[in-house]
XYZ file of C-alpha atoms in Angstrom:
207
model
C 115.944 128.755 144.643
C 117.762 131.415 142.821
C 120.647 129.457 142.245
C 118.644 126.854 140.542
C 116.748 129.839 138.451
C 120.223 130.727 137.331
C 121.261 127.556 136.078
C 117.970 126.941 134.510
C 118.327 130.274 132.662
C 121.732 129.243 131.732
C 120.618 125.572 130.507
C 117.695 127.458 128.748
C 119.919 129.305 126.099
C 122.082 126.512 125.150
C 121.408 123.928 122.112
C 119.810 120.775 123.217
C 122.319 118.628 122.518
C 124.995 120.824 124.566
C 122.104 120.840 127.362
C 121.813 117.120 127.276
C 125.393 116.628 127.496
C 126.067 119.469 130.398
C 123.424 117.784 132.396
C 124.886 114.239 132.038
C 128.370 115.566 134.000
C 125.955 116.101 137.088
C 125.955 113.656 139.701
C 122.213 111.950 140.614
C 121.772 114.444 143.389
C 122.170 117.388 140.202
C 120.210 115.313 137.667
C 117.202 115.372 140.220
C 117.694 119.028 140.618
C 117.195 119.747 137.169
C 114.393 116.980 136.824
C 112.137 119.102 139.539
C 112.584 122.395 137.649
C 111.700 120.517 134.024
C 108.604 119.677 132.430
C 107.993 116.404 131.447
C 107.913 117.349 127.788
C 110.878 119.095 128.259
C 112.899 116.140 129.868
C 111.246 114.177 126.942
C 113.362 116.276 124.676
C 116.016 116.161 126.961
C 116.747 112.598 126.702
C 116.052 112.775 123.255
C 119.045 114.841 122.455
C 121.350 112.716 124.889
C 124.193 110.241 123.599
C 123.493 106.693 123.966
C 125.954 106.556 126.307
C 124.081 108.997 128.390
C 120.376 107.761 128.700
C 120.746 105.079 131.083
C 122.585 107.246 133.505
C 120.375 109.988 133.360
C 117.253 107.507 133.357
C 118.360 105.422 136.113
C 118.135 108.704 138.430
C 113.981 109.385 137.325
C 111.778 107.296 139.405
C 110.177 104.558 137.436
C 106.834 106.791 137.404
C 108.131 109.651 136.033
C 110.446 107.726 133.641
C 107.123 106.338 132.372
C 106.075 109.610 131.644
C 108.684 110.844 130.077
C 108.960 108.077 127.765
C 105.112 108.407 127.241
C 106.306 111.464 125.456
C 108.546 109.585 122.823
C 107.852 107.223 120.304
C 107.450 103.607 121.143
C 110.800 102.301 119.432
C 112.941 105.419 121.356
C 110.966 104.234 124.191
C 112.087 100.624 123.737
C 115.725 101.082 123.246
C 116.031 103.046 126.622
C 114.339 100.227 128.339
C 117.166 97.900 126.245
C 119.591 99.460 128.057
C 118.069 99.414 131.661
C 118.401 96.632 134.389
C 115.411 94.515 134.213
C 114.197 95.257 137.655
C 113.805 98.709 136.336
C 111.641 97.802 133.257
C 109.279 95.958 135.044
C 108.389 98.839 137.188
C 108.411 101.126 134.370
C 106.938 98.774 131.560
C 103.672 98.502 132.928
C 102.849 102.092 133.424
C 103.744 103.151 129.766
C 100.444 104.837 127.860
C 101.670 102.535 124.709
C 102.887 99.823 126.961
C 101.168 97.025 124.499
C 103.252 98.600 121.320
C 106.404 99.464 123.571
C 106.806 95.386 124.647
C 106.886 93.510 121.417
C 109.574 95.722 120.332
C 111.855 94.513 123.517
C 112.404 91.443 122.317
C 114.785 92.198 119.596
C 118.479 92.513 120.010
C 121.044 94.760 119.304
C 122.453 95.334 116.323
C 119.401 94.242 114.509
C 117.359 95.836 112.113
C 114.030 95.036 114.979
C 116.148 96.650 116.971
C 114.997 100.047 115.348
C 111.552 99.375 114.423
C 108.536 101.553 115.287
C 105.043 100.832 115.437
C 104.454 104.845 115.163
C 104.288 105.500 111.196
C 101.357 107.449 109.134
C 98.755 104.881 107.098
C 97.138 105.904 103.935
C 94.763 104.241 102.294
C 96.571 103.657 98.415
C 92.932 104.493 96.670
C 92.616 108.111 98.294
C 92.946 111.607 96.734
C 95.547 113.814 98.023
C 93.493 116.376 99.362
C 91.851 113.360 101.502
C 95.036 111.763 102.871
C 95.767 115.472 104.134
C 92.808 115.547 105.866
C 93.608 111.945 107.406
C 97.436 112.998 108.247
C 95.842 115.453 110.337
C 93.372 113.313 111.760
C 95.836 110.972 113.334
C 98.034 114.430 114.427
C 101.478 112.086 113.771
C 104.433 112.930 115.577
C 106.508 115.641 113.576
C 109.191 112.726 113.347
C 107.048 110.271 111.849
C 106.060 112.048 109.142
C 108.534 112.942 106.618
C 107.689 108.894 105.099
C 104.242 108.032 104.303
C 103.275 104.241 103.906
C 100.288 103.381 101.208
C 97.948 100.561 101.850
C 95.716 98.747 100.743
C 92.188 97.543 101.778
C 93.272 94.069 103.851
C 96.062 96.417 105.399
C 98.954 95.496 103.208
C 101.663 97.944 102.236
C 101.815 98.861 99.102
C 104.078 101.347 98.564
C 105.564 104.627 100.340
C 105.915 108.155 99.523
C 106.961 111.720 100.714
C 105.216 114.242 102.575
C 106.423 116.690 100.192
C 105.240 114.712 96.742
C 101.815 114.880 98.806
C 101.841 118.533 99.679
C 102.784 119.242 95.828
C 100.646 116.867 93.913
C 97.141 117.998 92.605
C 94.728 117.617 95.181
C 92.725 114.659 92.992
C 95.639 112.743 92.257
C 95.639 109.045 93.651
C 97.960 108.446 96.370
C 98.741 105.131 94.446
C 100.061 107.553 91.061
C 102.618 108.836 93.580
C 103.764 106.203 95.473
C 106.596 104.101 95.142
C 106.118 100.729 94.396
C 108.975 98.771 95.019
C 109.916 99.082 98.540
C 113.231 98.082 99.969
C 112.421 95.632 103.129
C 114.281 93.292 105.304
C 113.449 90.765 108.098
C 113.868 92.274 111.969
C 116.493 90.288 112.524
C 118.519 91.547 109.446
C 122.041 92.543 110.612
C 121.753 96.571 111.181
C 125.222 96.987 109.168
C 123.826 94.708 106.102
C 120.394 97.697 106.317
C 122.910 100.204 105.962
C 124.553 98.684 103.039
C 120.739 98.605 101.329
C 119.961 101.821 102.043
C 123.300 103.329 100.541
C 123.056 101.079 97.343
C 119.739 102.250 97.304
C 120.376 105.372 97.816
């Protein structure tokens, strides 16, 4: 028991990412030793700062329970592309105890190297007609996930985007001012099954 509070004091001061990666050279046996001395949020943020290359190792040691709650923790597309990358006898144990279960399956069905591939059904809605100071108050209503956030799509009444804007132009518009005066208009879309490489290319011509 000591031991283990050692090496969890030693994990505890290094940068996630280092963490992750120190973690990942464990065998299962370690990786479970870890798991029992980690919250699930914290394993949630754990696997969040792992390589690709290192999820499905490190997920194939949780139990399909926990893994559920872990993922639970994470937003439905990270969610999705771990269970990409896990042997289909493990996401149908782990599938159907998922929280968002219903937004986490649709997303499975796109392949790699596709622009569905990296879609997420977590995002912050604003009604297009409302005044700053009352999409605030809706942002925190729906208490969005800090990584969801930064982008802000406008809509209108039948649920249509109409544009997309900026936390910040929110935070430092006049509180009266329209979200629609902010937004901008023409968005840059593609089809899910645009070729991820050809989204890149968009969004650096786009800048």
């Amino acid at each position: 028991n000591q031991d283990w509070d050692a090496v969890m004091a030693f994990l505890s001061r290094m940068r996630k990412a280092d963490e992750a990666g120190l973690v990942c050279q464990l065998d299962q046996e370690g990786i479970r030793g870890v798991m029992s001395h980690l919250s699930i949020e914290q394993l949630a943020g754990l696997v969040a700062a792992m390589r690709e290359a290192d999820v499905c190792l490190f997920c194939e040691a949780i139990d399909p329970f926990t893994l559920a709650d872990v993922l639970d923790e994470t937003n439905p597309d990270f969610a999705a592309h771990v269970l990409r990358e896990l042997p289909e006898e493990t996401v149908k144990k782990v599938l159907p105890q998922l929280r968002d279960s219903e937004a986490v399956a649709p997303l499975l069905q796109y392949k790699h190297g596709t622009a569905g591939e990296h879609m997420t059904t977590a995002f912050v809605a604003l009604a297009h007609d409302m005044t700053v100071d009352d999409a605030i108050a809706a942002i925190r209503l729906q208490k969005p996930r800090r990584d969801t956030v930064d982008t802000l799509y406008a809509m209108d009444a039948r649920g249509r985007l109409r544009g997309v804007l900026t936390l910040r132009q929110l935070v430092l518009a006049p509180s009266k001012t329209r979200v629609r005066s902010l937004m901008e208009k023409q968005v840059l879309s593609v089809t899910p099954d645009t070729a991820d490489r050809e989204c890149a290319r968009l969004m650096e011509h786009y800048n």
